[in-house]
Structures are given as structure tokens and as C-alpha cells.
């Protein structure tokens, strides 16, 4: 979803990320690796443990707002499972 956001908003080439999105992705990977829920992590809005700092949470929300509706066209099965 971060790749889709970066390509659409920051106009990067397919498969590439700008420096801001690279930093966001590495932050997300680090925080999720330390999450006690592991792969069974619920949506952030339903989770009692907040993994992200407030400023990073806002960045993730922006990514999800942009990428969420668009993911249906590129990964319809994944989007259906997500819902």
C-alpha cells in the first residue's frame, strides 16, 4: 500500500519509493516486528496497543486513505479478504 501511495502521490516509478516512504516503510516493519500480536494484528482502530507514534500514525492514515480504495483494482482478492 505504501508503494501504491508513493507512486500515486509522489509520482515515483513503479517499484520505487521516495526517501520519505522508505523511512515510513522501515518504521512500519520495525514496529510490526515488535508487535505482540504478530501476524494476527487487528486494525489499528480496534487495537488497544498503539504501535506507531502519533505523527507516524497520521502518515499511515494518509497512505491507507489513498491506497485503500485503489487496492480493489490491483488486488481484488486481497481487498476482499481485508474487508
XYZ file of C-alpha atoms in Angstrom:
83
model
C 0.000 0.000 0.000
C 2.917 2.329 0.645
C 4.243 1.634 -2.865
C 0.845 2.443 -4.367
C 0.659 5.652 -2.328
C 4.178 6.746 -3.253
C 3.618 6.094 -6.942
C 0.310 7.966 -6.976
C 1.090 10.882 -4.686
C 4.852 11.341 -5.074
C 4.931 10.257 -8.750
C 7.751 7.732 -8.351
C 8.382 4.946 -10.845
C 6.757 1.559 -10.379
C 8.564 -0.392 -7.676
C 10.497 2.601 -6.345
C 9.934 4.602 -3.172
C 10.893 8.164 -2.296
C 13.024 8.751 0.794
C 10.022 9.646 2.972
C 8.158 6.477 2.019
C 11.290 4.342 2.502
C 11.621 5.744 6.012
C 7.927 5.108 6.687
C 8.183 1.524 5.420
C 11.234 0.759 7.548
C 9.499 2.296 10.588
C 6.395 0.173 9.970
C 8.448 -3.012 9.553
C 10.343 -2.303 12.778
C 7.196 -1.603 14.790
C 5.329 -4.626 13.408
C 8.283 -6.911 14.149
C 7.929 -5.913 17.828
C 4.141 -6.198 17.938
C 2.931 -8.785 20.465
C 0.020 -9.708 18.159
C 2.388 -10.767 15.370
C 0.640 -11.644 12.107
C -2.760 -11.598 13.834
C -2.645 -7.851 14.447
C -6.081 -6.231 14.315
C -6.779 -2.919 12.598
C -5.174 -0.006 14.423
C -8.607 1.399 15.244
C -9.508 -1.884 17.006
C -6.183 -2.385 18.774
C -5.557 -1.484 22.393
C -1.792 -1.244 21.803
C -0.687 1.713 19.678
C 2.459 0.695 17.786
C 3.046 3.979 15.998
C 3.946 7.431 17.244
C 1.128 9.941 16.628
C 2.891 11.636 13.685
C 3.628 8.292 12.014
C 0.055 7.175 12.664
C -1.154 10.199 10.671
C 1.155 9.279 7.798
C -0.162 5.708 7.799
C -3.734 7.000 7.816
C -2.946 9.107 4.738
C -1.458 6.066 2.999
C -4.497 3.936 3.833
C -6.958 6.640 2.759
C -5.264 6.896 -0.617
C -4.386 3.234 -1.238
C -7.411 1.520 0.293
C -9.967 2.338 -2.392
C -7.412 1.770 -5.175
C -6.256 -1.653 -3.981
C -9.517 -3.153 -5.255
C -8.374 -2.677 -8.847
C -4.896 -4.156 -8.497
C -5.538 -6.874 -5.877
C -9.275 -7.654 -5.728
C -8.917 -10.926 -3.796
C -6.624 -9.355 -1.217
C -9.001 -6.404 -0.846
C -11.962 -8.739 -0.350
C -10.100 -10.693 2.347
C -9.132 -7.441 4.022
C -12.771 -6.374 4.296
